[in-house]
Amino acid sequence: MKLTDHHPSPIARERAGYRKRQTVRSVLVAAASTGVLGTLLVLAVTGSPGWERVRQSFLDPRIGREALPEILTGLWLNVRLLFFCALGALALGLLVAVLRTLRGPVFFPVRALAAGYTYTFRGLPLIIVIYVLTLGVPGLRLQGMPPVLILGGIALVLTYGGYLAEVFRAGIESIHPSQLAAARSLGLTYRQTMRHVVLPQAVRRVAPPLLNDVVALQKDVGLVSLAGPIDAVRAAQIATAESFNYTPYIVAGVLFVLLAIPLIAVTDWVTLRAARRQAAR
Amino acid sequence: MSVPVLSCRGLRKVFGGHVVLDDLDLDVAEHEVVALIGASGSGKSTLLRCVNLLEEIDDGTIGLDGEHITDPRTDPDLVRRRIGIVFQSYNLFPHLRVLDNITLAPVRVHRRDRAEAEAQARELLARVGLAEKAGDYPDRLSGGQQQRVAIVRALVNSPRLLLLDEVTSALDPELVGEVLTMIRDLKADGMTMVLATHEMGFAREVADRVCFLDGGRVIEDGPPEQVLGEPTQPRTRQFLRRIIEAGRLQVG
């Protein structure tokens, strides 16, 4: 019988009708409760005794408009830093994770170095790494010292590379040994096994946590402003100091959220897809 | 007599204080099919994994076409290219399409032309009735289809010796037949095979020799009619009686 030839029995139609009514009901309940909660929140905030004062110092449209160009200029720095630092940290993390899986006595120093790196940079506060690289390293007065912005970027890559290395390693170790056995039994070398069998599966599996760390990195790239370069938050701080009004911070905050939305959406999509794939088994 | 394809002498393998293989000897001649039978833990799978150098043996030697492959100076990757192995749980690569599973080794290991390797893979798939599955991912296939792909993957390297490790144990009964048919065809083509199996009926039909493993040794070795029909060793008789009680071997 063809799919279209089927006429649902009365009982199936009754069930479908009931489910539809239930769905409509839940949507209505959700809309009502959201509306009530939202109204209460707005009333509580706008009805508070200090609301007028807070509105003036945090939500002044004129000051927000005036600060916007400076903040956008700063944000462009954030975006560029995020792009290069994310690529750098992903590459470094992957390299360190692979180095940590190498077996055999020859690789002991490499393994030890890679392990020491992840321990150190996951423990070390990012601010201190930035200070050491942007203030300490130029103090060496070596030839060809890169600008402070690059040094700050290196600090970010070093710190986030440590986190990402552990995420990659978790992914590599989650691949079942039978996959390695199958690859090696076909004559693939360790390198070929990693490249063609283990890493493609591992990276797919840990894509959600990796992207999560990239979202976190997006907020931390602004910390290079500690060394001088003006990012969005620093631009907002300057504007705030000039106007004695905090609105520029709110503007910067909104821009950061807008910037994060596409990244978070991609993360959610990847997570969902991974979950669907698992469920299909 | 010519040099055996596989020749194991005095194999010993210990796992955490437990002796799995104990002074085991086994020869397999060219075009011969040897079935390894025995209870779980008797060392069948370990033996196959040792032959493929996936496990390191603790004593003894393994020869492949007269070459000592257990010599630490041999390159295990070069040895594995001459031996195919098929696992109980298929172990296909889930992130690669069926065709890419099969051509991975020919293209990356044997440096063959991709188009030529794919043509050969498609031909082999067609021969086992899986031509239309070439572009699918393994998890879209049934267990029997996956296992047939795994066998094709092992065959595409034209191995000297094919090891089959309980290849039907994870399959639903109605899917076992399609895999066994494929192995029967391989025997007809003259492939040298060692298979660990619980399918006594199949061992009787396809094997030239049946070896009963117990306590890490081959304690009975002979033609299937003799080992499965008139075993001389009490341990073999005991094992076969249990198998018959479990309904896996028709009497007579």
Short mmCIF file of C-alpha atoms in Angstrom, two decimals:
data_model
loop_
_atom_site.label_atom_id
_atom_site.label_comp_id
_atom_site.label_asym_id
_atom_site.label_seq_id
_atom_site.Cartn_x
_atom_site.Cartn_y
_atom_site.Cartn_z
CA MET A 1 0.00 0.00 0.00
CA LYS A 2 1.22 3.47 -0.83
CA LEU A 3 1.81 6.07 1.87
CA THR A 4 -0.94 8.33 0.49
CA ASP A 5 -3.54 5.57 0.36
CA HIS A 6 -3.73 5.40 4.12
CA HIS A 7 -6.79 6.95 5.82
CA PRO A 8 -6.26 7.42 9.54
CA SER A 9 -8.68 5.50 11.74
CA PRO A 10 -11.09 7.47 13.96
CA ILE A 11 -8.96 6.71 17.00
CA ALA A 12 -5.81 8.08 15.29
CA ARG A 13 -7.71 11.21 14.24
CA GLU A 14 -8.97 11.64 17.78
CA ARG A 15 -5.40 11.31 19.13
CA ALA A 16 -4.06 13.83 16.59
CA GLY A 17 -6.85 16.25 17.50
CA TYR A 18 -6.13 15.93 21.20
CA ARG A 19 -2.39 16.55 20.65
CA LYS A 20 -3.17 19.61 18.55
CA ARG A 21 -5.45 21.06 21.25
CA GLN A 22 -2.73 20.38 23.83
CA THR A 23 -0.14 22.20 21.72
CA VAL A 24 -2.38 25.24 21.27
CA ARG A 25 -3.05 25.23 25.01
CA SER A 26 0.67 25.13 25.95
CA VAL A 27 1.47 27.97 23.54
CA LEU A 28 -1.28 30.10 25.09
CA VAL A 29 -0.14 29.31 28.64
CA ALA A 30 3.49 30.12 27.75
CA ALA A 31 2.50 33.43 26.13
CA ALA A 32 0.36 34.44 29.09
CA SER A 33 2.96 33.59 31.74
CA THR A 34 5.72 35.34 29.78
CA GLY A 35 3.55 38.44 29.43
CA VAL A 36 2.72 38.52 33.15
CA LEU A 37 6.33 38.00 34.22
CA GLY A 38 7.60 40.64 31.77
CA THR A 39 5.05 43.20 32.92
CA LEU A 40 5.93 42.56 36.56
CA LEU A 41 9.66 43.00 35.85
CA VAL A 42 9.15 46.24 33.93
CA LEU A 43 6.86 47.61 36.66
CA ALA A 44 9.31 46.61 39.41
CA VAL A 45 12.27 48.31 37.69
CA THR A 46 10.54 51.44 36.37
CA GLY A 47 8.51 51.83 39.56
CA SER A 48 11.59 51.75 41.81
CA PRO A 49 12.45 54.95 43.66
CA GLY A 50 15.82 55.43 41.89
CA TRP A 51 14.63 54.56 38.36
CA GLU A 52 14.69 58.14 36.99
CA ARG A 53 18.28 58.59 38.15
CA VAL A 54 19.45 55.25 36.77
CA ARG A 55 17.69 55.88 33.46
CA GLN A 56 19.50 59.19 33.06
CA SER A 57 22.97 57.81 33.83
CA PHE A 58 22.70 54.45 31.99
CA LEU A 59 20.17 54.94 29.19
CA ASP A 60 20.76 58.41 27.77
CA PRO A 61 20.09 58.13 24.01
CA ARG A 62 22.07 61.28 23.12
CA ILE A 63 25.24 60.16 24.90
CA GLY A 64 24.83 56.67 23.50
CA ARG A 65 24.67 58.05 19.95
CA GLU A 66 27.71 60.24 20.51
CA ALA A 67 29.80 57.37 21.88
CA LEU A 68 28.72 54.88 19.20
CA PRO A 69 31.35 55.68 16.51
CA GLU A 70 34.25 55.33 18.98
CA ILE A 71 32.85 52.11 20.39
CA LEU A 72 32.31 50.68 16.90
CA THR A 73 35.93 51.47 16.03
CA GLY A 74 36.95 49.63 19.18
CA LEU A 75 34.65 46.74 18.35
CA TRP A 76 36.30 46.32 14.94
CA LEU A 77 39.55 45.71 16.85
CA ASN A 78 37.75 43.07 18.95
CA VAL A 79 36.45 41.36 15.82
CA ARG A 80 39.85 41.26 14.13
CA LEU A 81 41.57 40.05 17.30
CA LEU A 82 38.89 37.42 17.82
CA PHE A 83 39.32 36.10 14.29
CA PHE A 84 43.10 35.72 14.42
CA CYS A 85 43.28 34.63 18.08
CA ALA A 86 40.56 31.99 17.59
CA LEU A 87 42.41 30.55 14.58
CA GLY A 88 45.73 30.67 16.46
CA ALA A 89 44.33 29.11 19.64
CA LEU A 90 42.53 26.33 17.70
CA ALA A 91 45.71 25.48 15.79
CA LEU A 92 47.88 25.57 18.93
CA GLY A 93 45.34 23.58 20.94
CA LEU A 94 45.11 20.88 18.27
CA LEU A 95 48.89 20.65 17.96
CA VAL A 96 49.42 20.36 21.73
CA ALA A 97 46.63 17.79 22.07
CA VAL A 98 48.16 15.61 19.33
CA LEU A 99 51.62 15.94 20.86
CA ARG A 100 50.23 14.74 24.18
CA THR A 101 48.95 11.53 22.59
CA LEU A 102 52.34 10.51 21.16
CA ARG A 103 53.67 7.31 22.70
CA GLY A 104 57.22 6.04 23.03
CA PRO A 105 60.26 7.23 24.95
CA VAL A 106 61.55 9.42 22.09
CA PHE A 107 58.59 11.73 22.55
CA PHE A 108 58.88 12.05 26.31
CA PRO A 109 60.27 15.63 26.23
CA VAL A 110 57.59 16.71 23.74
CA ARG A 111 54.86 15.13 25.86
CA ALA A 112 56.22 16.67 29.05
CA LEU A 113 56.47 20.08 27.42
CA ALA A 114 52.92 19.88 26.08
CA ALA A 115 51.55 18.73 29.45
CA GLY A 116 53.49 21.45 31.28
CA TYR A 117 52.10 24.02 28.88
CA THR A 118 48.45 23.09 29.45
CA TYR A 119 48.95 22.99 33.23
CA THR A 120 50.66 26.38 33.30
CA PHE A 121 48.43 28.36 30.99
CA ARG A 122 45.16 26.95 32.26
CA GLY A 123 46.22 27.95 35.77
CA LEU A 124 47.70 31.34 34.98
CA PRO A 125 45.24 34.28 35.03
CA LEU A 126 44.91 35.79 31.56
CA ILE A 127 45.54 39.31 32.86
CA ILE A 128 48.95 38.28 34.18
CA VAL A 129 49.88 36.62 30.87
CA ILE A 130 48.89 39.82 29.05
CA TYR A 131 50.95 41.98 31.40
CA VAL A 132 54.00 39.73 31.11
CA LEU A 133 53.83 39.68 27.30
CA THR A 134 52.90 43.29 26.63
CA LEU A 135 54.91 44.97 29.37
CA GLY A 136 57.63 42.47 30.28
CA VAL A 137 58.66 41.11 26.88
CA PRO A 138 59.16 44.53 25.18
CA GLY A 139 61.40 45.36 28.14
CA LEU A 140 63.90 42.87 26.75
CA ARG A 141 64.51 45.43 23.96
CA LEU A 142 65.16 42.75 21.38
CA GLN A 143 65.42 43.51 17.68
CA GLY A 144 62.21 43.25 15.65
CA MET A 145 59.86 43.27 18.65
CA PRO A 146 56.27 43.04 17.38
CA PRO A 147 53.77 45.75 18.39
CA VAL A 148 51.88 45.50 21.66
CA LEU A 149 48.68 44.41 19.89
CA ILE A 150 50.41 41.32 18.47
CA LEU A 151 51.98 40.52 21.86
CA GLY A 152 48.56 40.80 23.49
CA GLY A 153 47.16 38.49 20.81
CA ILE A 154 49.91 35.99 21.55
CA ALA A 155 48.95 36.10 25.24
CA LEU A 156 45.35 35.28 24.31
CA VAL A 157 46.42 32.47 21.97
CA LEU A 158 48.67 30.97 24.66
CA THR A 159 45.96 31.02 27.32
CA TYR A 160 43.08 29.80 25.15
CA GLY A 161 45.32 27.29 23.40
CA GLY A 162 45.69 25.60 26.79
CA TYR A 163 41.92 25.27 27.24
CA LEU A 164 41.30 24.15 23.68
CA ALA A 165 44.12 21.59 23.86
CA GLU A 166 42.30 19.84 26.69
CA VAL A 167 39.01 19.91 24.76
CA PHE A 168 40.73 18.38 21.71
CA ARG A 169 42.45 15.78 23.90
CA ALA A 170 39.14 14.77 25.45
CA GLY A 171 37.81 14.32 21.92
CA ILE A 172 40.79 12.25 20.80
CA GLU A 173 40.55 10.00 23.84
CA SER A 174 36.82 9.52 23.33
CA ILE A 175 37.45 7.68 20.05
CA HIS A 176 37.15 3.96 20.74
CA PRO A 177 40.41 1.95 20.51
CA SER A 178 38.72 -0.36 18.00
CA GLN A 179 38.81 2.51 15.48
CA LEU A 180 42.58 2.72 15.92
CA ALA A 181 42.89 -1.05 15.63
CA ALA A 182 40.85 -1.02 12.42
CA ALA A 183 42.95 1.76 10.92
CA ARG A 184 46.29 0.24 11.91
CA SER A 185 45.18 -3.20 10.67
CA LEU A 186 44.71 -1.67 7.22
CA GLY A 187 48.36 -0.64 7.27
CA LEU A 188 47.84 3.04 8.08
CA THR A 189 50.70 4.55 10.06
CA TYR A 190 50.07 6.31 13.38
CA ARG A 191 50.14 9.65 11.60
CA GLN A 192 47.72 8.55 8.89
CA THR A 193 45.43 7.03 11.53
CA MET A 194 45.36 10.33 13.43
CA ARG A 195 44.88 12.40 10.32
CA HIS A 196 42.20 10.34 8.55
CA VAL A 197 40.41 8.38 11.28
CA VAL A 198 40.83 9.80 14.79
CA LEU A 199 40.94 13.57 14.35
CA PRO A 200 37.97 13.92 11.96
CA GLN A 201 35.78 12.05 14.43
CA ALA A 202 37.25 13.74 17.52
CA VAL A 203 36.88 17.28 16.20
CA ARG A 204 33.28 16.65 15.19
CA ARG A 205 32.51 15.31 18.62
CA VAL A 206 33.99 18.27 20.52
CA ALA A 207 32.84 21.03 18.16
CA PRO A 208 30.21 22.34 20.64
CA PRO A 209 32.63 22.82 23.59
CA LEU A 210 35.25 24.25 21.20
CA LEU A 211 32.83 26.89 19.93
CA ASN A 212 31.80 27.58 23.51
CA ASP A 213 35.39 28.49 24.32
CA VAL A 214 35.52 30.71 21.23
CA VAL A 215 32.46 32.60 22.55
CA ALA A 216 34.29 33.06 25.85
CA LEU A 217 37.40 34.24 23.96
CA GLN A 218 35.28 36.87 22.24
CA LYS A 219 34.73 38.58 25.58
CA ASP A 220 38.33 38.22 26.71
CA VAL A 221 40.02 39.67 23.62
CA GLY A 222 39.13 43.13 25.00
CA LEU A 223 41.61 42.61 27.82
CA VAL A 224 44.47 43.57 25.48
CA SER A 225 43.29 47.12 26.15
CA LEU A 226 45.13 46.76 29.47
CA ALA A 227 48.28 47.26 27.43
CA GLY A 228 47.03 50.28 25.49
CA PRO A 229 45.09 49.33 22.33
CA ILE A 230 41.55 50.69 22.47
CA ASP A 231 38.84 48.04 22.14
CA ALA A 232 35.09 48.53 22.48
CA VAL A 233 35.00 48.33 26.29
CA ARG A 234 37.96 50.68 26.64
CA ALA A 235 36.34 53.12 24.18
CA ALA A 236 33.18 53.02 26.28
CA GLN A 237 35.21 53.65 29.41
CA ILE A 238 36.81 56.71 27.81
CA ALA A 239 33.42 58.02 26.68
CA THR A 240 32.03 57.43 30.17
CA ALA A 241 34.87 59.37 31.74
CA GLU A 242 34.22 62.28 29.37
CA SER A 243 30.45 62.50 29.90
CA PHE A 244 30.11 61.28 33.50
CA ASN A 245 27.44 58.96 32.14
CA TYR A 246 27.45 55.15 31.93
CA THR A 247 25.39 54.81 28.76
CA PRO A 248 28.45 53.98 26.59
CA TYR A 249 28.94 50.78 28.63
CA ILE A 250 25.38 49.69 27.87
CA VAL A 251 25.97 50.44 24.18
CA ALA A 252 29.15 48.33 24.22
CA GLY A 253 27.37 45.55 26.09
CA VAL A 254 24.54 45.42 23.55
CA LEU A 255 27.04 45.33 20.69
CA PHE A 256 28.89 42.42 22.31
CA VAL A 257 25.68 40.46 22.67
CA LEU A 258 24.77 41.17 19.03
CA LEU A 259 28.24 39.97 18.02
CA ALA A 260 27.89 36.79 20.09
CA ILE A 261 24.44 35.85 18.74
CA PRO A 262 25.63 34.42 15.40
CA LEU A 263 28.46 32.54 17.11
CA ILE A 264 26.14 31.11 19.77
CA ALA A 265 23.57 30.23 17.12
CA VAL A 266 26.22 28.27 15.22
CA THR A 267 27.22 26.53 18.48
CA ASP A 268 23.62 25.54 19.23
CA TRP A 269 23.12 24.33 15.69
CA VAL A 270 26.27 22.19 15.81
CA THR A 271 25.28 20.77 19.22
CA LEU A 272 21.80 19.95 17.98
CA ARG A 273 23.13 18.29 14.87
CA ALA A 274 25.57 16.20 16.92
CA ALA A 275 22.73 15.13 19.22
CA ARG A 276 20.54 14.18 16.25
CA ARG A 277 23.32 12.11 14.75
CA GLN A 278 23.78 10.26 18.05
CA ALA A 279 20.05 9.68 18.33
CA ALA A 280 19.92 8.25 14.82
CA ARG A 281 22.02 5.29 15.93
CA MET B 1 55.86 -29.05 1.36
CA SER B 2 56.01 -25.35 0.56
CA VAL B 3 56.44 -22.65 3.20
CA PRO B 4 53.21 -22.11 5.15
CA VAL B 5 51.56 -18.70 4.82
CA LEU B 6 51.24 -18.47 8.58
CA SER B 7 53.44 -20.27 11.05
CA CYS B 8 53.14 -19.73 14.82
CA ARG B 9 55.66 -21.35 17.15
CA GLY B 10 55.52 -21.37 20.95
CA LEU B 11 53.31 -18.28 21.21
CA ARG B 12 52.86 -16.91 24.70
CA LYS B 13 50.75 -13.92 25.66
CA VAL B 14 50.04 -12.77 29.20
CA PHE B 15 47.42 -10.17 30.13
CA GLY B 16 47.75 -8.88 33.68
CA GLY B 17 48.98 -12.15 35.20
CA HIS B 18 46.58 -14.26 33.14
CA VAL B 19 48.16 -16.54 30.53
CA VAL B 20 45.99 -16.20 27.40
CA LEU B 21 48.25 -17.97 24.90
CA ASP B 22 50.50 -20.69 26.25
CA ASP B 23 53.13 -22.26 23.97
CA LEU B 24 50.75 -22.27 21.01
CA ASP B 25 51.74 -23.75 17.64
CA LEU B 26 49.75 -23.31 14.44
CA ASP B 27 50.55 -23.62 10.72
CA VAL B 28 48.29 -22.47 7.91
CA ALA B 29 49.14 -23.47 4.34
CA GLU B 30 48.30 -21.46 1.26
CA HIS B 31 44.60 -21.59 0.24
CA GLU B 32 43.81 -23.28 3.54
CA VAL B 33 40.88 -22.25 5.73
CA VAL B 34 41.39 -22.87 9.44
CA ALA B 35 38.58 -22.42 11.96
CA LEU B 36 39.48 -21.70 15.57
CA ILE B 37 36.86 -22.85 18.04
CA GLY B 38 36.80 -22.78 21.81
CA ALA B 39 35.09 -21.20 24.77
CA SER B 40 35.15 -17.44 25.39
CA GLY B 41 38.56 -16.53 26.78
CA SER B 42 40.30 -19.50 25.18
CA GLY B 43 42.55 -17.12 23.23
CA LYS B 44 41.02 -17.19 19.74
CA SER B 45 40.69 -13.43 19.35
CA THR B 46 44.01 -12.77 21.07
CA LEU B 47 45.73 -15.12 18.63
CA LEU B 48 44.29 -13.22 15.65
CA ARG B 49 45.23 -9.86 17.16
CA CYS B 50 48.77 -11.11 17.80
CA VAL B 51 49.13 -12.35 14.21
CA ASN B 52 48.12 -8.88 12.99
CA LEU B 53 50.63 -7.34 15.44
CA LEU B 54 47.87 -5.43 17.19
CA GLU B 55 49.13 -7.15 20.35
CA GLU B 56 52.77 -7.79 21.19
CA ILE B 57 53.53 -11.42 22.02
CA ASP B 58 55.55 -12.29 25.13
CA ASP B 59 57.35 -15.30 23.64
CA GLY B 60 57.56 -17.40 20.48
CA THR B 61 57.60 -16.43 16.83
CA ILE B 62 55.09 -15.71 14.10
CA GLY B 63 56.10 -16.26 10.49
CA LEU B 64 54.32 -14.85 7.45
CA ASP B 65 55.49 -16.55 4.23
CA GLY B 66 58.58 -17.63 6.15
CA GLU B 67 59.44 -14.14 7.39
CA HIS B 68 59.61 -13.58 11.14
CA ILE B 69 57.14 -10.74 11.57
CA THR B 70 57.56 -10.69 15.35
CA ASP B 71 61.17 -9.54 14.97
CA PRO B 72 61.19 -6.02 16.49
CA ARG B 73 63.18 -4.82 13.45
CA THR B 74 60.32 -5.48 11.04
CA ASP B 75 57.97 -2.59 10.32
CA PRO B 76 54.53 -3.60 11.63
CA ASP B 77 52.81 -1.29 9.15
CA LEU B 78 54.39 -3.19 6.24
CA VAL B 79 53.32 -6.53 7.75
CA ARG B 80 49.72 -5.38 8.33
CA ARG B 81 49.46 -4.39 4.68
CA ARG B 82 49.79 -8.09 3.82
CA ILE B 83 47.20 -9.27 6.35
CA GLY B 84 43.52 -8.40 6.41
CA ILE B 85 41.44 -8.58 9.57
CA VAL B 86 37.68 -8.29 10.08
CA PHE B 87 36.36 -7.62 13.56
CA GLN B 88 33.28 -8.78 15.41
CA SER B 89 31.90 -5.23 15.68
CA TYR B 90 32.79 -4.30 12.05
CA ASN B 91 34.79 -1.19 13.13
CA LEU B 92 33.88 0.76 10.03
CA PHE B 93 34.84 4.44 10.14
CA PRO B 94 31.54 6.21 10.91
CA HIS B 95 32.64 9.57 9.47
CA LEU B 96 33.46 8.13 6.03
CA ARG B 97 31.06 6.94 3.35
CA VAL B 98 31.13 3.24 2.49
CA LEU B 99 33.24 3.88 -0.60
CA ASP B 100 35.76 6.02 1.33
CA ASN B 101 35.99 3.38 4.06
CA ILE B 102 37.13 0.93 1.40
CA THR B 103 39.47 3.21 -0.55
CA LEU B 104 41.18 4.81 2.48
CA ALA B 105 43.97 2.24 2.68
CA PRO B 106 44.52 1.79 -1.08
CA VAL B 107 44.79 5.54 -1.62
CA ARG B 108 46.70 6.54 1.53
CA VAL B 109 48.78 3.44 2.20
CA HIS B 110 49.30 1.87 -1.18
CA ARG B 111 49.35 5.24 -2.99
CA ARG B 112 47.03 4.02 -5.68
CA ASP B 113 45.15 6.29 -8.00
CA ARG B 114 41.85 7.30 -6.38
CA ALA B 115 39.70 6.76 -9.47
CA GLU B 116 41.18 3.33 -10.01
CA ALA B 117 40.76 2.38 -6.32
CA GLU B 118 37.15 3.58 -6.39
CA ALA B 119 36.42 1.58 -9.51
CA GLN B 120 37.78 -1.54 -7.85
CA ALA B 121 35.84 -0.82 -4.64
CA ARG B 122 32.60 -0.38 -6.60
CA GLU B 123 33.21 -3.63 -8.42
CA LEU B 124 33.78 -5.51 -5.15
CA LEU B 125 30.70 -3.89 -3.60
CA ALA B 126 28.64 -4.91 -6.63
CA ARG B 127 29.85 -8.47 -6.29
CA VAL B 128 28.48 -8.64 -2.73
CA GLY B 129 25.25 -6.87 -3.69
CA LEU B 130 26.02 -3.52 -2.07
CA ALA B 131 26.63 -1.40 -5.17
CA GLU B 132 23.89 1.10 -4.31
CA LYS B 133 25.25 1.62 -0.78
CA ALA B 134 28.59 3.10 -1.90
CA GLY B 135 27.58 6.66 -1.05
CA ASP B 136 25.90 5.90 2.30
CA TYR B 137 27.36 6.35 5.76
CA PRO B 138 27.89 3.09 7.67
CA ASP B 139 25.22 3.81 10.29
CA ARG B 140 22.56 3.71 7.56
CA LEU B 141 23.43 0.06 6.85
CA SER B 142 22.25 -3.09 8.62
CA GLY B 143 24.75 -5.10 10.65
CA GLY B 144 25.14 -7.70 7.92
CA GLN B 145 25.72 -5.02 5.28
CA GLN B 146 28.28 -3.29 7.51
CA GLN B 147 30.14 -6.53 8.05
CA ARG B 148 30.21 -7.22 4.32
CA VAL B 149 31.64 -3.74 3.76
CA ALA B 150 34.26 -4.48 6.43
CA ILE B 151 35.24 -7.65 4.58
CA VAL B 152 35.49 -5.77 1.29
CA ARG B 153 37.64 -3.15 3.06
CA ALA B 154 40.02 -5.89 4.19
CA LEU B 155 40.05 -7.54 0.73
CA VAL B 156 40.76 -4.45 -1.33
CA ASN B 157 44.39 -4.57 -0.20
CA SER B 158 44.71 -8.11 -1.69
CA PRO B 159 46.01 -9.61 1.55
CA ARG B 160 48.00 -12.86 1.67
CA LEU B 161 46.02 -13.89 4.74
CA LEU B 162 42.57 -12.93 5.97
CA LEU B 163 41.74 -13.09 9.68
CA LEU B 164 38.06 -13.18 10.66
CA ASP B 165 37.32 -12.58 14.32
CA GLU B 166 33.80 -13.77 15.23
CA VAL B 167 32.48 -11.89 12.23
CA THR B 168 28.88 -13.08 12.68
CA SER B 169 28.61 -12.89 16.48
CA ALA B 170 27.11 -9.39 16.56
CA LEU B 171 24.57 -10.13 13.83
CA ASP B 172 20.89 -11.00 14.00
CA PRO B 173 20.39 -14.64 12.94
CA GLU B 174 18.72 -13.72 9.64
CA LEU B 175 21.72 -11.56 8.68
CA VAL B 176 24.35 -14.21 9.41
CA GLY B 177 23.72 -16.02 6.13
CA GLU B 178 24.70 -13.13 3.84
CA VAL B 179 28.09 -12.84 5.56
CA LEU B 180 28.71 -16.57 5.53
CA THR B 181 27.91 -16.73 1.81
CA MET B 182 30.56 -14.13 1.21
CA ILE B 183 33.18 -16.11 3.15
CA ARG B 184 32.22 -19.26 1.22
CA ASP B 185 32.88 -17.36 -2.05
CA LEU B 186 36.25 -16.23 -0.72
CA LYS B 187 37.20 -19.82 -0.03
CA ALA B 188 36.23 -20.73 -3.57
CA ASP B 189 38.57 -17.96 -4.78
CA GLY B 190 41.43 -19.58 -2.85
CA MET B 191 41.84 -17.03 -0.05
CA THR B 192 43.91 -18.23 2.90
CA MET B 193 41.83 -17.61 6.02
CA VAL B 194 41.90 -18.08 9.76
CA LEU B 195 38.53 -17.58 11.40
CA ALA B 196 37.52 -17.57 15.03
CA THR B 197 33.90 -18.67 15.20
CA HIS B 198 31.01 -19.90 17.30
CA GLU B 199 29.17 -21.14 14.20
CA MET B 200 30.06 -24.83 14.36
CA GLY B 201 27.91 -25.68 11.35
CA PHE B 202 29.75 -23.11 9.31
CA ALA B 203 33.16 -24.25 10.58
CA ARG B 204 32.28 -27.76 9.50
CA GLU B 205 31.22 -26.62 6.04
CA VAL B 206 33.88 -24.10 5.10
CA ALA B 207 37.00 -25.05 7.09
CA ASP B 208 39.67 -27.43 5.86
CA ARG B 209 40.85 -27.79 9.44
CA VAL B 210 39.29 -27.07 12.80
CA CYS B 211 41.48 -26.21 15.80
CA PHE B 212 40.04 -26.42 19.30
CA LEU B 213 41.69 -23.95 21.66
CA ASP B 214 41.66 -24.44 25.38
CA GLY B 215 43.82 -22.80 28.03
CA GLY B 216 45.78 -20.91 25.38
CA ARG B 217 46.82 -24.00 23.39
CA VAL B 218 45.58 -25.89 20.34
CA ILE B 219 44.57 -29.13 22.01
CA GLU B 220 42.83 -30.69 19.03
CA ASP B 221 43.57 -30.07 15.36
CA GLY B 222 42.13 -31.96 12.43
CA PRO B 223 39.55 -32.09 9.66
CA PRO B 224 36.15 -30.77 10.73
CA GLU B 225 34.46 -34.20 10.58
CA GLN B 226 36.97 -35.53 13.07
CA VAL B 227 37.23 -32.58 15.51
CA LEU B 228 33.51 -31.82 15.52
CA GLY B 229 32.30 -35.41 14.94
CA GLU B 230 34.66 -37.72 16.80
CA PRO B 231 36.82 -35.56 19.07
CA THR B 232 39.60 -37.44 20.84
CA GLN B 233 40.14 -34.99 23.69
CA PRO B 234 37.74 -34.98 26.67
CA ARG B 235 37.82 -31.15 26.78
CA THR B 236 36.70 -30.95 23.16
CA ARG B 237 33.87 -33.40 23.80
CA GLN B 238 32.78 -31.39 26.84
CA PHE B 239 32.83 -28.12 24.85
CA LEU B 240 30.86 -29.59 21.94
CA ARG B 241 28.30 -31.08 24.31
CA ARG B 242 27.66 -27.64 25.79
CA ILE B 243 27.38 -26.17 22.31
CA ILE B 244 24.85 -28.83 21.28
CA GLU B 245 22.84 -28.14 24.43
CA ALA B 246 22.85 -24.45 23.50
CA GLY B 247 21.43 -25.44 20.10
CA ARG B 248 24.26 -24.13 17.96
CA LEU B 249 25.23 -27.41 16.32
CA GLN B 250 22.96 -29.99 14.78
CA VAL B 251 23.92 -33.48 15.84
CA GLY B 252 25.13 -35.73 13.00
#
